[in-house]
Amino acid sequence: MVQTRTVQLIIFCLLIISMQVLIQLEASTDSGDYVVLESLKEEWENVPPTWDGSDPCDDPWEGIDCNNSRVISIKLSSINLKGELSGDIEGLSELQILDLSYNKGLTGSLPQSIGNLKSLSILILVGCGFSGLIPNTIGSLSQLEFLSLNLNNFIGPIPASVGNLSKLRWLDLADNKLSGPLPISRGSTPGLDMLVHTKHFHLGRNQFSGEIPDQLFSSNMTLKHLLLEQNQLTGKIPSSLGLVQTLEVVRLDRNSLDGTIPSTLKSLTLMSELFLSNNKFTGPLPNLAGMNALNYLDMSNNTFSSADFPQWFSSLQSLTTLYPSLSCFRFIS
Ligand SMILES: *[C@@H]1O[C@H](CO)[C@@H](O)[C@H](O)[C@H]1NC(C)=O
Ligand SMILES: *[C@@H]1O[C@H](CO)[C@@H](O)[C@H](O)[C@H]1NC(C)=O
Ligand SMILES: *[C@@H]1O[C@H](CO)[C@@H](O)[C@H](O)[C@H]1NC(C)=O
Ligand SMILES: *[C@@H]1O[C@H](CO)[C@@H](O)[C@H](O)[C@H]1NC(C)=O
């Protein structure tokens, strides 16, 4: 009897020990991923104090998340990180989320090798100090859904390869020094027109130039926000804009656009905010009757020919803000 109990106890203890060994084996960090994190740590000033010890997954390093001993997420927002983003990061082949936002001291250019992060779905580098070109390898991030590079010092064009990001839902490149035309697809060259699942194009406050291509817009698109304000865009608003039925906010203000406002816009019935101010638009005030959700409309500082109060204004039930104000119009009875 006593013997049986002793044997049972021994077996139980052995079980506990082997379970602990198993747990440790499972939780400890993949050695390749550990080497990459060590390399990032080497490169950066002001990493969190918990970035110590040799098991970032099990004895967790702040901002690091793992799954099955692989690093799947790095979130280090607003902690005054300083330094550059090492090209070694490509080794984190299971990384899904990289968020280094609001660390102004992160400078230098993005490494070409970032394109090898094949699992990356979220890349957020807003409000850092990155500069140089956006690497064209970014178009190889086939799982990418969220790309936020706004508020940095990037220069040069939007890499055409961005058009290959078929899962992209959010594109924010605003507040940089990007220039050149808005890329559209041609032959085997991809372009922004291919991003039919993207809800947000935030491209304002850069130095983009040339015309807004007619080919950029199609009825396949699902864009909600099209923000192109404060660039150097010229030419007319393409009538194809009226095909994107999902649009809610359109900012074209502070460019050098001209011509008349295309009548196709009035079919955009979900539009709530439309910014056309500070351009060189001419012709009659656009007829926007039908934009039933419109509550903010700014057409100021253009050279529209007519100052007569357009009858259709009174049909816009949701409109609460209008520039120029009604007092600027001549009422005709
Ligand atoms: C973690 O890994 C398992 C197996 O590889 C996978 O099924 C699961 O979806 C992963 N979880 C996350 C959050 O990636
Ligand atoms: C875009 O994807 C296509 C198809 O996968 C590929 O052939 C092409 O080289 C890619 N283009 C760029 C610029 O990445
Ligand atoms: C839009 O959809 C049509 C029909 O589904 C397709 O033929 C066309 O290539 C699509 N255009 C784009 C830009 O995806
Ligand atoms: C009117 O718009 C032009 C650009 O078309 C700009 O240069 C000018 O500063 C604007 N004027 C005002 C008062 O905002």
mmCIF file of C-alpha atoms and ligand atoms in Angstrom:
data_model
loop_
_atom_site.group_PDB
_atom_site.id
_atom_site.type_symbol
_atom_site.label_atom_id
_atom_site.label_comp_id
_atom_site.label_asym_id
_atom_site.label_seq_id
_atom_site.Cartn_x
_atom_site.Cartn_y
_atom_site.Cartn_z
ATOM 1 C CA MET A 1 0.000 0.000 0.000
ATOM 2 C CA VAL A 2 2.686 2.466 1.118
ATOM 3 C CA GLN A 3 4.838 1.351 -1.810
ATOM 4 C CA THR A 4 2.093 2.019 -4.339
ATOM 5 C CA ARG A 5 1.637 5.487 -2.908
ATOM 6 C CA THR A 6 5.362 6.253 -3.157
ATOM 7 C CA VAL A 7 5.399 5.136 -6.788
ATOM 8 C CA GLN A 8 2.333 7.298 -7.470
ATOM 9 C CA LEU A 9 4.039 10.277 -5.851
ATOM 10 C CA ILE A 10 7.212 9.767 -7.867
ATOM 11 C CA ILE A 11 5.254 9.499 -11.123
ATOM 12 C CA PHE A 12 3.324 12.637 -10.208
ATOM 13 C CA CYS A 13 6.534 14.554 -9.494
ATOM 14 C CA LEU A 14 8.091 13.361 -12.748
ATOM 15 C CA LEU A 15 4.971 14.512 -14.602
ATOM 16 C CA ILE A 16 5.155 17.978 -13.050
ATOM 17 C CA ILE A 17 8.856 18.301 -13.879
ATOM 18 C CA SER A 18 8.437 17.181 -17.482
ATOM 19 C CA MET A 19 5.487 19.565 -17.923
ATOM 20 C CA GLN A 20 7.620 22.446 -16.685
ATOM 21 C CA VAL A 21 10.403 21.467 -19.075
ATOM 22 C CA LEU A 22 7.872 21.360 -21.898
ATOM 23 C CA ILE A 23 6.418 24.758 -20.969
ATOM 24 C CA GLN A 24 9.903 26.255 -20.898
ATOM 25 C CA LEU A 25 10.779 24.730 -24.241
ATOM 26 C CA GLU A 26 7.591 26.091 -25.750
ATOM 27 C CA ALA A 27 7.794 29.595 -24.308
ATOM 28 C CA SER A 28 11.456 30.405 -24.732
ATOM 29 C CA THR A 29 12.252 32.763 -27.566
ATOM 30 C CA ASP A 30 13.325 31.501 -30.973
ATOM 31 C CA SER A 31 17.098 32.016 -31.068
ATOM 32 C CA GLY A 32 17.033 33.778 -34.455
ATOM 33 C CA ASP A 33 14.391 36.250 -33.252
ATOM 34 C CA TYR A 34 16.396 36.822 -30.061
ATOM 35 C CA VAL A 35 19.478 37.752 -32.119
ATOM 36 C CA VAL A 36 17.424 40.288 -34.101
ATOM 37 C CA LEU A 37 16.004 41.877 -30.938
ATOM 38 C CA GLU A 38 19.523 42.106 -29.502
ATOM 39 C CA SER A 39 20.608 43.863 -32.681
ATOM 40 C CA LEU A 40 17.719 46.374 -32.431
ATOM 41 C CA LYS A 41 18.577 46.944 -28.764
ATOM 42 C CA GLU A 42 22.188 47.596 -29.719
ATOM 43 C CA GLU A 43 21.072 50.176 -32.280
ATOM 44 C CA TRP A 44 18.579 52.066 -30.098
ATOM 45 C CA GLU A 45 18.868 54.397 -27.124
ATOM 46 C CA ASN A 46 16.130 54.426 -24.482
ATOM 47 C CA VAL A 47 14.810 50.887 -24.883
ATOM 48 C CA PRO A 48 12.573 49.899 -21.934
ATOM 49 C CA PRO A 49 14.382 48.667 -18.790
ATOM 50 C CA THR A 50 12.727 45.255 -19.185
ATOM 51 C CA TRP A 51 14.827 44.722 -22.338
ATOM 52 C CA ASP A 52 17.165 42.550 -20.342
ATOM 53 C CA GLY A 53 17.627 38.819 -20.026
ATOM 54 C CA SER A 54 17.811 36.292 -22.803
ATOM 55 C CA ASP A 55 14.168 35.308 -23.182
ATOM 56 C CA PRO A 56 12.133 38.245 -24.526
ATOM 57 C CA CYS A 57 9.018 36.080 -24.960
ATOM 58 C CA ASP A 58 8.922 34.215 -21.655
ATOM 59 C CA ASP A 59 10.553 36.791 -19.387
ATOM 60 C CA PRO A 60 8.808 39.454 -21.393
ATOM 61 C CA TRP A 61 10.484 42.483 -22.863
ATOM 62 C CA GLU A 62 8.061 45.397 -22.829
ATOM 63 C CA GLY A 63 6.427 45.964 -26.201
ATOM 64 C CA ILE A 64 7.239 42.494 -27.515
ATOM 65 C CA ASP A 65 4.543 39.883 -28.122
ATOM 66 C CA CYS A 66 5.194 36.315 -29.158
ATOM 67 C CA ASN A 67 3.315 33.285 -30.360
ATOM 68 C CA ASN A 68 4.890 29.836 -30.136
ATOM 69 C CA SER A 69 8.269 31.410 -29.302
ATOM 70 C CA ARG A 70 8.216 33.631 -32.405
ATOM 71 C CA VAL A 71 8.065 37.425 -32.148
ATOM 72 C CA ILE A 72 4.799 38.543 -33.765
ATOM 73 C CA SER A 73 4.491 42.118 -32.532
ATOM 74 C CA ILE A 74 6.704 45.079 -31.602
ATOM 75 C CA LYS A 75 4.871 48.073 -30.132
ATOM 76 C CA LEU A 76 7.119 50.835 -28.819
ATOM 77 C CA SER A 77 5.197 54.066 -29.229
ATOM 78 C CA SER A 78 6.227 57.426 -27.675
ATOM 79 C CA ILE A 79 9.149 56.250 -25.539
ATOM 80 C CA ASN A 80 11.799 58.569 -26.994
ATOM 81 C CA LEU A 81 13.616 55.808 -28.867
ATOM 82 C CA LYS A 82 16.678 57.110 -30.708
ATOM 83 C CA GLY A 83 18.701 55.606 -33.515
ATOM 84 C CA GLU A 84 18.026 53.910 -36.838
ATOM 85 C CA LEU A 85 15.931 50.947 -37.890
ATOM 86 C CA SER A 86 18.389 48.126 -38.467
ATOM 87 C CA GLY A 87 18.075 46.101 -41.663
ATOM 88 C CA ASP A 88 18.425 43.056 -39.424
ATOM 89 C CA ILE A 89 14.730 43.380 -38.656
ATOM 90 C CA GLU A 90 14.087 41.251 -41.748
ATOM 91 C CA GLY A 91 14.938 38.217 -39.585
ATOM 92 C CA LEU A 92 11.616 38.501 -37.722
ATOM 93 C CA SER A 93 9.801 36.482 -40.349
ATOM 94 C CA GLU A 94 6.658 36.031 -38.220
ATOM 95 C CA LEU A 95 6.327 39.723 -37.315
ATOM 96 C CA GLN A 96 2.765 40.942 -37.891
ATOM 97 C CA ILE A 97 2.775 44.335 -36.173
ATOM 98 C CA LEU A 98 5.524 46.969 -36.099
ATOM 99 C CA ASP A 99 4.538 50.168 -34.315
ATOM 100 C CA LEU A 100 7.343 52.621 -33.524
ATOM 101 C CA SER A 101 5.149 55.707 -33.735
ATOM 102 C CA TYR A 102 6.006 59.078 -32.191
ATOM 103 C CA ASN A 103 9.678 58.496 -31.564
ATOM 104 C CA LYS A 104 11.125 61.630 -33.188
ATOM 105 C CA GLY A 105 14.655 60.383 -32.552
ATOM 106 C CA LEU A 106 14.225 57.447 -34.930
ATOM 107 C CA THR A 107 15.986 58.717 -38.039
ATOM 108 C CA GLY A 108 17.716 57.536 -41.198
ATOM 109 C CA SER A 109 16.011 55.714 -44.035
ATOM 110 C CA LEU A 110 13.907 52.581 -43.932
ATOM 111 C CA PRO A 111 15.988 49.515 -44.818
ATOM 112 C CA GLN A 112 15.253 47.832 -48.165
ATOM 113 C CA SER A 113 15.081 44.554 -46.254
ATOM 114 C CA ILE A 114 11.816 45.625 -44.615
ATOM 115 C CA GLY A 115 10.174 44.057 -47.667
ATOM 116 C CA ASN A 116 11.141 40.620 -46.342
ATOM 117 C CA LEU A 117 8.736 40.831 -43.397
ATOM 118 C CA LYS A 118 6.285 38.562 -45.198
ATOM 119 C CA SER A 119 3.830 38.342 -42.293
ATOM 120 C CA LEU A 120 3.619 42.069 -41.592
ATOM 121 C CA SER A 121 0.047 43.346 -41.628
ATOM 122 C CA ILE A 122 0.407 46.591 -39.655
ATOM 123 C CA LEU A 123 3.256 49.092 -40.100
ATOM 124 C CA ILE A 124 2.920 52.296 -38.093
ATOM 125 C CA LEU A 125 5.805 54.766 -38.112
ATOM 126 C CA VAL A 126 3.808 57.990 -37.742
ATOM 127 C CA GLY A 127 5.591 60.925 -36.122
ATOM 128 C CA CYS A 128 9.159 59.621 -36.296
ATOM 129 C CA GLY A 129 12.159 61.241 -37.956
ATOM 130 C CA PHE A 130 12.602 58.871 -40.892
ATOM 131 C CA SER A 131 13.884 60.362 -44.146
ATOM 132 C CA GLY A 132 15.044 59.338 -47.607
ATOM 133 C CA LEU A 133 13.007 57.403 -50.157
ATOM 134 C CA ILE A 134 10.217 55.017 -49.234
ATOM 135 C CA PRO A 135 11.815 51.724 -50.329
ATOM 136 C CA ASN A 136 10.058 50.130 -53.290
ATOM 137 C CA THR A 137 10.373 46.782 -51.479
ATOM 138 C CA ILE A 138 7.407 47.955 -49.383
ATOM 139 C CA GLY A 139 5.252 46.580 -52.206
ATOM 140 C CA SER A 140 6.413 43.054 -51.280
ATOM 141 C CA LEU A 141 4.600 43.147 -47.930
ATOM 142 C CA SER A 142 1.748 41.087 -49.331
ATOM 143 C CA GLN A 143 -0.119 40.823 -45.996
ATOM 144 C CA LEU A 144 -0.015 44.558 -45.288
ATOM 145 C CA GLU A 145 -3.383 46.061 -44.311
ATOM 146 C CA PHE A 146 -2.353 49.223 -42.516
ATOM 147 C CA LEU A 147 0.480 51.520 -43.642
ATOM 148 C CA SER A 148 1.070 54.729 -41.749
ATOM 149 C CA LEU A 149 4.251 56.627 -42.627
ATOM 150 C CA ASN A 150 2.765 60.080 -42.056
ATOM 151 C CA LEU A 151 4.565 62.904 -40.270
ATOM 152 C CA ASN A 152 8.142 61.988 -41.208
ATOM 153 C CA ASN A 153 10.640 63.494 -43.653
ATOM 154 C CA PHE A 154 10.290 61.081 -46.550
ATOM 155 C CA ILE A 155 11.175 62.478 -49.978
ATOM 156 C CA GLY A 156 10.745 61.256 -53.544
ATOM 157 C CA PRO A 157 7.818 59.489 -55.175
ATOM 158 C CA ILE A 158 5.230 57.048 -53.873
ATOM 159 C CA PRO A 159 6.752 53.736 -55.006
ATOM 160 C CA ALA A 160 4.484 52.274 -57.685
ATOM 161 C CA SER A 161 4.853 48.918 -55.940
ATOM 162 C CA VAL A 162 2.413 50.159 -53.264
ATOM 163 C CA GLY A 163 -0.266 49.282 -55.829
ATOM 164 C CA ASN A 164 0.605 45.622 -55.272
ATOM 165 C CA LEU A 165 -0.585 45.738 -51.653
ATOM 166 C CA SER A 166 -3.891 44.080 -52.424
ATOM 167 C CA LYS A 167 -4.947 43.776 -48.761
ATOM 168 C CA LEU A 168 -4.259 47.414 -47.900
ATOM 169 C CA ARG A 169 -7.144 49.127 -46.072
ATOM 170 C CA TRP A 170 -5.331 52.241 -44.817
ATOM 171 C CA LEU A 171 -2.678 54.318 -46.602
ATOM 172 C CA ASP A 172 -1.370 57.366 -44.760
ATOM 173 C CA LEU A 173 1.631 59.198 -46.239
ATOM 174 C CA ALA A 174 0.531 62.715 -45.238
ATOM 175 C CA ASP A 175 2.899 65.357 -43.877
ATOM 176 C CA ASN A 176 6.088 64.331 -45.630
ATOM 177 C CA LYS A 177 8.038 65.862 -48.517
ATOM 178 C CA LEU A 178 6.914 63.370 -51.122
ATOM 179 C CA SER A 179 6.826 64.595 -54.707
ATOM 180 C CA GLY A 180 6.101 63.512 -58.259
ATOM 181 C CA PRO A 181 2.811 62.308 -59.722
ATOM 182 C CA LEU A 182 0.234 60.030 -58.114
ATOM 183 C CA PRO A 183 1.226 56.639 -59.591
ATOM 184 C CA ILE A 184 -1.331 54.698 -61.627
ATOM 185 C CA SER A 185 -0.922 51.262 -63.150
ATOM 186 C CA ARG A 186 0.314 50.728 -66.684
ATOM 187 C CA GLY A 187 1.081 47.312 -68.143
ATOM 188 C CA SER A 188 2.929 45.366 -65.470
ATOM 189 C CA THR A 189 3.645 48.493 -63.418
ATOM 190 C CA PRO A 190 1.247 48.703 -60.453
ATOM 191 C CA GLY A 191 -0.426 51.889 -59.192
ATOM 192 C CA LEU A 192 -2.791 53.387 -56.632
ATOM 193 C CA ASP A 193 -5.814 52.645 -58.851
ATOM 194 C CA MET A 194 -5.342 48.950 -57.969
ATOM 195 C CA LEU A 195 -5.979 49.536 -54.253
ATOM 196 C CA VAL A 196 -9.674 48.726 -54.398
ATOM 197 C CA HIS A 197 -9.934 47.645 -50.736
ATOM 198 C CA THR A 198 -8.297 50.766 -49.339
ATOM 199 C CA LYS A 199 -10.660 53.038 -47.393
ATOM 200 C CA HIS A 200 -8.225 55.866 -46.728
ATOM 201 C CA PHE A 201 -5.844 57.717 -49.021
ATOM 202 C CA HIS A 202 -4.246 60.328 -46.753
ATOM 203 C CA LEU A 203 -1.714 62.071 -48.987
ATOM 204 C CA GLY A 204 -2.091 65.702 -47.921
ATOM 205 C CA ARG A 205 0.650 68.212 -47.096
ATOM 206 C CA ASN A 206 3.305 66.866 -49.444
ATOM 207 C CA GLN A 207 4.651 68.184 -52.750
ATOM 208 C CA PHE A 208 2.805 65.964 -55.216
ATOM 209 C CA SER A 209 2.443 67.517 -58.644
ATOM 210 C CA GLY A 210 0.863 66.826 -62.015
ATOM 211 C CA GLU A 211 -2.789 66.072 -62.688
ATOM 212 C CA ILE A 212 -5.039 63.830 -60.627
ATOM 213 C CA PRO A 213 -5.227 60.949 -63.124
ATOM 214 C CA ASP A 214 -8.666 60.049 -64.475
ATOM 215 C CA GLN A 215 -7.599 56.402 -64.226
ATOM 216 C CA LEU A 216 -7.067 56.681 -60.474
ATOM 217 C CA PHE A 217 -10.761 56.209 -59.723
ATOM 218 C CA SER A 218 -13.156 53.412 -60.590
ATOM 219 C CA SER A 219 -16.452 52.042 -59.344
ATOM 220 C CA ASN A 220 -14.509 49.096 -57.833
ATOM 221 C CA MET A 221 -12.972 51.376 -55.249
ATOM 222 C CA THR A 222 -14.165 51.547 -51.656
ATOM 223 C CA LEU A 223 -12.469 54.795 -50.613
ATOM 224 C CA LYS A 224 -14.056 56.777 -47.784
ATOM 225 C CA HIS A 225 -11.448 59.488 -47.284
ATOM 226 C CA LEU A 226 -9.523 61.032 -50.176
ATOM 227 C CA LEU A 227 -7.196 63.651 -48.692
ATOM 228 C CA LEU A 228 -4.962 65.445 -51.200
ATOM 229 C CA GLU A 229 -4.876 68.900 -49.635
ATOM 230 C CA GLN A 230 -1.878 71.205 -49.744
ATOM 231 C CA ASN A 231 0.066 69.722 -52.631
ATOM 232 C CA GLN A 232 0.945 71.154 -56.047
ATOM 233 C CA LEU A 233 -1.649 69.312 -58.093
ATOM 234 C CA THR A 234 -2.802 70.931 -61.325
ATOM 235 C CA GLY A 235 -5.458 70.349 -63.975
ATOM 236 C CA LYS A 236 -9.097 69.439 -63.549
ATOM 237 C CA ILE A 237 -10.877 67.190 -61.066
ATOM 238 C CA PRO A 238 -11.337 63.970 -63.067
ATOM 239 C CA SER A 239 -14.996 63.154 -63.660
ATOM 240 C CA SER A 240 -14.206 59.540 -62.653
ATOM 241 C CA LEU A 241 -14.179 60.745 -59.022
ATOM 242 C CA GLY A 242 -17.951 60.523 -59.179
ATOM 243 C CA LEU A 243 -17.659 56.731 -59.624
ATOM 244 C CA VAL A 244 -16.384 56.188 -56.074
ATOM 245 C CA GLN A 245 -19.776 55.956 -54.380
ATOM 246 C CA THR A 246 -18.295 55.240 -50.929
ATOM 247 C CA LEU A 247 -16.582 58.632 -50.567
ATOM 248 C CA GLU A 248 -17.373 60.552 -47.373
ATOM 249 C CA VAL A 249 -14.601 63.159 -47.094
ATOM 250 C CA VAL A 250 -12.756 64.716 -50.043
ATOM 251 C CA ARG A 251 -10.045 67.328 -49.530
ATOM 252 C CA LEU A 252 -8.603 68.943 -52.644
ATOM 253 C CA ASP A 253 -7.981 72.351 -51.073
ATOM 254 C CA ARG A 254 -4.700 74.258 -51.351
ATOM 255 C CA ASN A 255 -3.608 72.990 -54.739
ATOM 256 C CA SER A 256 -3.577 74.633 -58.168
ATOM 257 C CA LEU A 257 -6.536 72.785 -59.641
ATOM 258 C CA ASP A 258 -8.585 74.569 -62.289
ATOM 259 C CA GLY A 259 -11.469 74.094 -64.682
ATOM 260 C CA THR A 260 -15.063 73.478 -63.732
ATOM 261 C CA ILE A 261 -16.217 71.076 -61.016
ATOM 262 C CA PRO A 262 -17.452 67.910 -62.792
ATOM 263 C CA SER A 263 -21.193 67.382 -62.553
ATOM 264 C CA THR A 264 -20.589 63.692 -61.718
ATOM 265 C CA LEU A 265 -19.760 64.656 -58.111
ATOM 266 C CA LYS A 266 -23.385 65.180 -57.252
ATOM 267 C CA SER A 267 -23.964 61.421 -57.303
ATOM 268 C CA LEU A 268 -21.748 61.039 -54.233
ATOM 269 C CA THR A 269 -24.604 60.775 -51.785
ATOM 270 C CA LEU A 270 -22.501 59.738 -48.749
ATOM 271 C CA MET A 271 -20.213 62.786 -48.990
ATOM 272 C CA SER A 272 -20.249 64.736 -45.729
ATOM 273 C CA GLU A 273 -17.243 67.050 -46.121
ATOM 274 C CA LEU A 274 -15.973 68.607 -49.340
ATOM 275 C CA PHE A 275 -12.996 70.952 -49.397
ATOM 276 C CA LEU A 276 -12.384 72.778 -52.692
ATOM 277 C CA SER A 277 -10.959 76.063 -51.363
ATOM 278 C CA ASN A 278 -7.742 77.794 -52.430
ATOM 279 C CA ASN A 279 -7.578 76.520 -55.996
ATOM 280 C CA LYS A 280 -8.242 78.101 -59.377
ATOM 281 C CA PHE A 281 -11.614 76.625 -60.180
ATOM 282 C CA THR A 282 -13.684 78.520 -62.706
ATOM 283 C CA GLY A 283 -17.118 78.291 -64.258
ATOM 284 C CA PRO A 284 -20.443 78.247 -62.462
ATOM 285 C CA LEU A 285 -20.721 77.043 -58.889
ATOM 286 C CA PRO A 286 -21.099 73.270 -59.035
ATOM 287 C CA ASN A 287 -24.573 71.841 -58.695
ATOM 288 C CA LEU A 288 -24.316 69.534 -55.711
ATOM 289 C CA ALA A 289 -28.009 68.801 -55.272
ATOM 290 C CA GLY A 290 -28.138 65.129 -54.318
ATOM 291 C CA MET A 291 -25.271 65.266 -51.842
ATOM 292 C CA ASN A 292 -27.771 64.689 -49.082
ATOM 293 C CA ALA A 293 -25.200 63.939 -46.370
ATOM 294 C CA LEU A 294 -23.105 67.063 -47.034
ATOM 295 C CA ASN A 295 -22.599 69.121 -43.879
ATOM 296 C CA TYR A 296 -19.325 70.952 -44.598
ATOM 297 C CA LEU A 297 -18.601 72.656 -47.900
ATOM 298 C CA ASP A 298 -15.704 75.033 -48.528
ATOM 299 C CA MET A 299 -15.446 76.580 -52.010
ATOM 300 C CA SER A 300 -13.731 79.805 -50.948
ATOM 301 C CA ASN A 301 -10.843 81.502 -52.760
ATOM 302 C CA ASN A 302 -11.575 80.237 -56.258
ATOM 303 C CA THR A 303 -12.693 82.128 -59.327
ATOM 304 C CA PHE A 304 -16.159 80.774 -59.892
ATOM 305 C CA SER A 305 -17.952 82.958 -62.380
ATOM 306 C CA SER A 306 -21.326 83.261 -60.734
ATOM 307 C CA ALA A 307 -22.043 84.822 -57.385
ATOM 308 C CA ASP A 308 -25.757 84.115 -57.658
ATOM 309 C CA PHE A 309 -27.338 82.089 -54.882
ATOM 310 C CA PRO A 310 -27.764 78.643 -56.375
ATOM 311 C CA GLN A 311 -31.225 77.195 -55.782
ATOM 312 C CA TRP A 312 -29.844 73.754 -54.968
ATOM 313 C CA PHE A 313 -28.253 74.966 -51.706
ATOM 314 C CA SER A 314 -31.647 74.961 -50.049
ATOM 315 C CA SER A 315 -32.036 71.262 -50.896
ATOM 316 C CA LEU A 316 -28.956 70.269 -48.880
ATOM 317 C CA GLN A 317 -30.656 69.343 -45.608
ATOM 318 C CA SER A 318 -27.494 68.401 -43.686
ATOM 319 C CA LEU A 319 -25.355 71.414 -44.593
ATOM 320 C CA THR A 320 -24.245 73.260 -41.453
ATOM 321 C CA THR A 321 -21.042 74.942 -42.635
ATOM 322 C CA LEU A 322 -20.541 76.748 -45.902
ATOM 323 C CA TYR A 323 -17.646 78.871 -47.181
ATOM 324 C CA PRO A 324 -17.975 81.429 -48.597
ATOM 325 C CA SER A 325 -20.985 82.176 -46.434
ATOM 326 C CA LEU A 326 -24.437 82.814 -47.850
ATOM 327 C CA SER A 327 -23.990 86.563 -47.347
ATOM 328 C CA CYS A 328 -21.437 86.523 -50.161
ATOM 329 C CA PHE A 329 -24.075 85.486 -52.667
ATOM 330 C CA ARG A 330 -26.441 87.642 -54.666
ATOM 331 C CA PHE A 331 -30.007 86.445 -54.200
ATOM 332 C CA ILE A 332 -32.184 86.503 -57.274
ATOM 333 C CA SER A 333 -35.919 86.270 -57.002
HETATM 334 C C1 LIG B 1 -0.229 31.403 -33.081
HETATM 335 O O1 LIG B 1 0.277 30.243 -33.714
HETATM 336 C C2 LIG B 1 -0.709 29.273 -33.998
HETATM 337 C C3 LIG B 1 -0.014 28.052 -34.557
HETATM 338 O O2 LIG B 1 1.081 28.388 -35.342
HETATM 339 C C4 LIG B 1 -1.726 29.847 -34.955
HETATM 340 O O3 LIG B 1 -2.736 28.927 -35.230
HETATM 341 C C5 LIG B 1 -2.329 31.095 -34.354
HETATM 342 O O4 LIG B 1 -3.212 31.697 -35.261
HETATM 343 C C6 LIG B 1 -1.241 32.062 -33.977
HETATM 344 N N1 LIG B 1 -1.811 33.218 -33.327
HETATM 345 C C7 LIG B 1 -1.526 34.474 -33.695
HETATM 346 C C8 LIG B 1 -2.136 35.556 -32.891
HETATM 347 O O5 LIG B 1 -0.783 34.693 -34.636
HETATM 348 C C1 LIG B 2 3.729 43.592 -58.485
HETATM 349 O O1 LIG B 2 3.210 42.267 -58.468
HETATM 350 C C2 LIG B 2 3.334 41.580 -59.691
HETATM 351 C C3 LIG B 2 2.580 40.272 -59.562
HETATM 352 O O2 LIG B 2 2.927 39.602 -58.395
HETATM 353 C C4 LIG B 2 4.815 41.378 -60.016
HETATM 354 O O3 LIG B 2 4.974 40.720 -61.224
HETATM 355 C C5 LIG B 2 5.470 42.754 -60.099
HETATM 356 O O4 LIG B 2 6.867 42.614 -60.275
HETATM 357 C C6 LIG B 2 5.215 43.568 -58.847
HETATM 358 N N1 LIG B 2 5.688 44.921 -59.108
HETATM 359 C C7 LIG B 2 6.370 45.627 -58.223
HETATM 360 C C8 LIG B 2 6.849 46.958 -58.695
HETATM 361 O O5 LIG B 2 6.609 45.241 -57.106
HETATM 362 C C1 LIG B 3 -13.055 46.555 -61.759
HETATM 363 O O1 LIG B 3 -13.969 45.491 -61.878
HETATM 364 C C2 LIG B 3 -14.140 45.055 -63.201
HETATM 365 C C3 LIG B 3 -15.240 44.016 -63.211
HETATM 366 O O2 LIG B 3 -15.247 43.276 -62.018
HETATM 367 C C4 LIG B 3 -12.822 44.528 -63.751
HETATM 368 O O3 LIG B 3 -12.962 44.103 -65.082
HETATM 369 C C5 LIG B 3 -11.792 45.625 -63.680
HETATM 370 O O4 LIG B 3 -10.528 45.142 -64.075
HETATM 371 C C6 LIG B 3 -11.702 46.164 -62.269
HETATM 372 N N1 LIG B 3 -10.818 47.297 -62.222
HETATM 373 C C7 LIG B 3 -9.873 47.420 -61.318
HETATM 374 C C8 LIG B 3 -9.078 48.658 -61.381
HETATM 375 O O5 LIG B 3 -9.657 46.588 -60.464
HETATM 376 C C1 LIG B 4 -5.994 81.776 -52.509
HETATM 377 O O1 LIG B 4 -5.482 80.635 -53.197
HETATM 378 C C2 LIG B 4 -4.214 80.802 -53.765
HETATM 379 C C3 LIG B 4 -3.859 79.531 -54.516
HETATM 380 O O2 LIG B 4 -4.781 79.318 -55.536
HETATM 381 C C4 LIG B 4 -3.204 81.101 -52.674
HETATM 382 O O3 LIG B 4 -1.934 81.338 -53.240
HETATM 383 C C5 LIG B 4 -3.654 82.316 -51.885
HETATM 384 O O4 LIG B 4 -2.771 82.514 -50.791
HETATM 385 C C6 LIG B 4 -5.060 82.109 -51.351
HETATM 386 N N1 LIG B 4 -5.531 83.329 -50.708
HETATM 387 C C7 LIG B 4 -5.999 83.310 -49.471
HETATM 388 C C8 LIG B 4 -6.493 84.614 -48.942
HETATM 389 O O5 LIG B 4 -6.065 82.319 -48.767
#
